[in-house]
Amino acid sequence: MSSVKITINNQAHTFDVEPDMPLLWAIRDVVGLTGTKFGCGIAQCGACTVHLDGTPIRSCSFPVSAAAGHKITTIEGISKNGDHPVQKAWIEHQVPQCGYCQSGQIMSAVALLKQTPKPTDADIDAAMQGNICRCGTYNRIREAIHTASAEMATTPKAPKTTPKIGKR
C-alpha cells in the first residue's frame, strides 16, 4: 500500500491504497462518489469517464497512483445543482433512457465544449467516440450538445475588472 494525494472536485483526499488500484474504485468506494459508473473495466465504453486536469480519461483502467497530484472532476463536480448547460440540455432533449452511460457521456461533452465551444457534428462524433450508449440515443446526445453550446455562447461571462489606480 502507498499513500496517494489527489484533489477530487476541489477537495483534497489522501488514500492509503494499492498504487495500481483503478481510480474508479477510489472515487466510488473510498470517497463515496457513485455518479461515475463501472461499465466494461477495459476503457472501451466510457461510462467511467472523469476529467484529469480537464482532460477526459477512463477511470476504470487509470491507476490511482498516476492521478497523484492531479485534479480530478467527476460528474458530481460539474455543478452542485445539476444546472450546467450540458446537464440542462440532457434533460431538455430527454437524452437518457436507461441512464447508465450518461455520466460518462456528459463528462465527455463538457470537455468537448471547453475545447471546442461551437462544435460541428463531426467534432461531436469524434469527441464522443468510445462513449457507448446501449439505448442508442446518439442523435439526442448530438442535439443536446448543440443546445448546450448555444446556451454557453449566450451566457454572459463575468467581466474582468481592472483595479482603479488613484491619481497622485
PDB file of N, CA and C in Angstrom, residues 163-168:
ATOM      1  N   PRO A 163      -8.141  47.027 -11.734  1.00  0.00           N
ATOM      2  CA  PRO A 163      -8.035  47.799 -10.491  1.00  0.00           C
ATOM      3  C   PRO A 163      -7.928  49.285 -10.813  1.00  0.00           C
ATOM      4  N   LYS A 164      -8.623  50.070 -10.010  1.00  0.00           N
ATOM      5  CA  LYS A 164      -8.570  51.535 -10.192  1.00  0.00           C
ATOM      6  C   LYS A 164      -7.329  52.065  -9.501  1.00  0.00           C
ATOM      7  N   ILE A 165      -6.637  52.847 -10.220  1.00  0.00           N
ATOM      8  CA  ILE A 165      -5.413  53.425  -9.668  1.00  0.00           C
ATOM      9  C   ILE A 165      -5.712  54.914  -9.400  1.00  0.00           C
ATOM     10  N   GLY A 166      -5.487  55.289  -8.183  1.00  0.00           N
ATOM     11  CA  GLY A 166      -5.777  56.673  -7.782  1.00  0.00           C
ATOM     12  C   GLY A 166      -4.807  57.666  -8.397  1.00  0.00           C
ATOM     13  N   LYS A 167      -5.258  58.904  -8.547  1.00  0.00           N
ATOM     14  CA  LYS A 167      -4.401  59.966  -9.081  1.00  0.00           C
ATOM     15  C   LYS A 167      -3.432  60.401  -8.003  1.00  0.00           C
ATOM     16  N   ARG A 168      -2.282  60.812  -8.448  1.00  0.00           N
ATOM     17  CA  ARG A 168      -1.272  61.307  -7.498  1.00  0.00           C
ATOM     18  C   ARG A 168      -0.977  62.719  -7.740  1.00  0.00           C
TER      19      ARG A 168
END
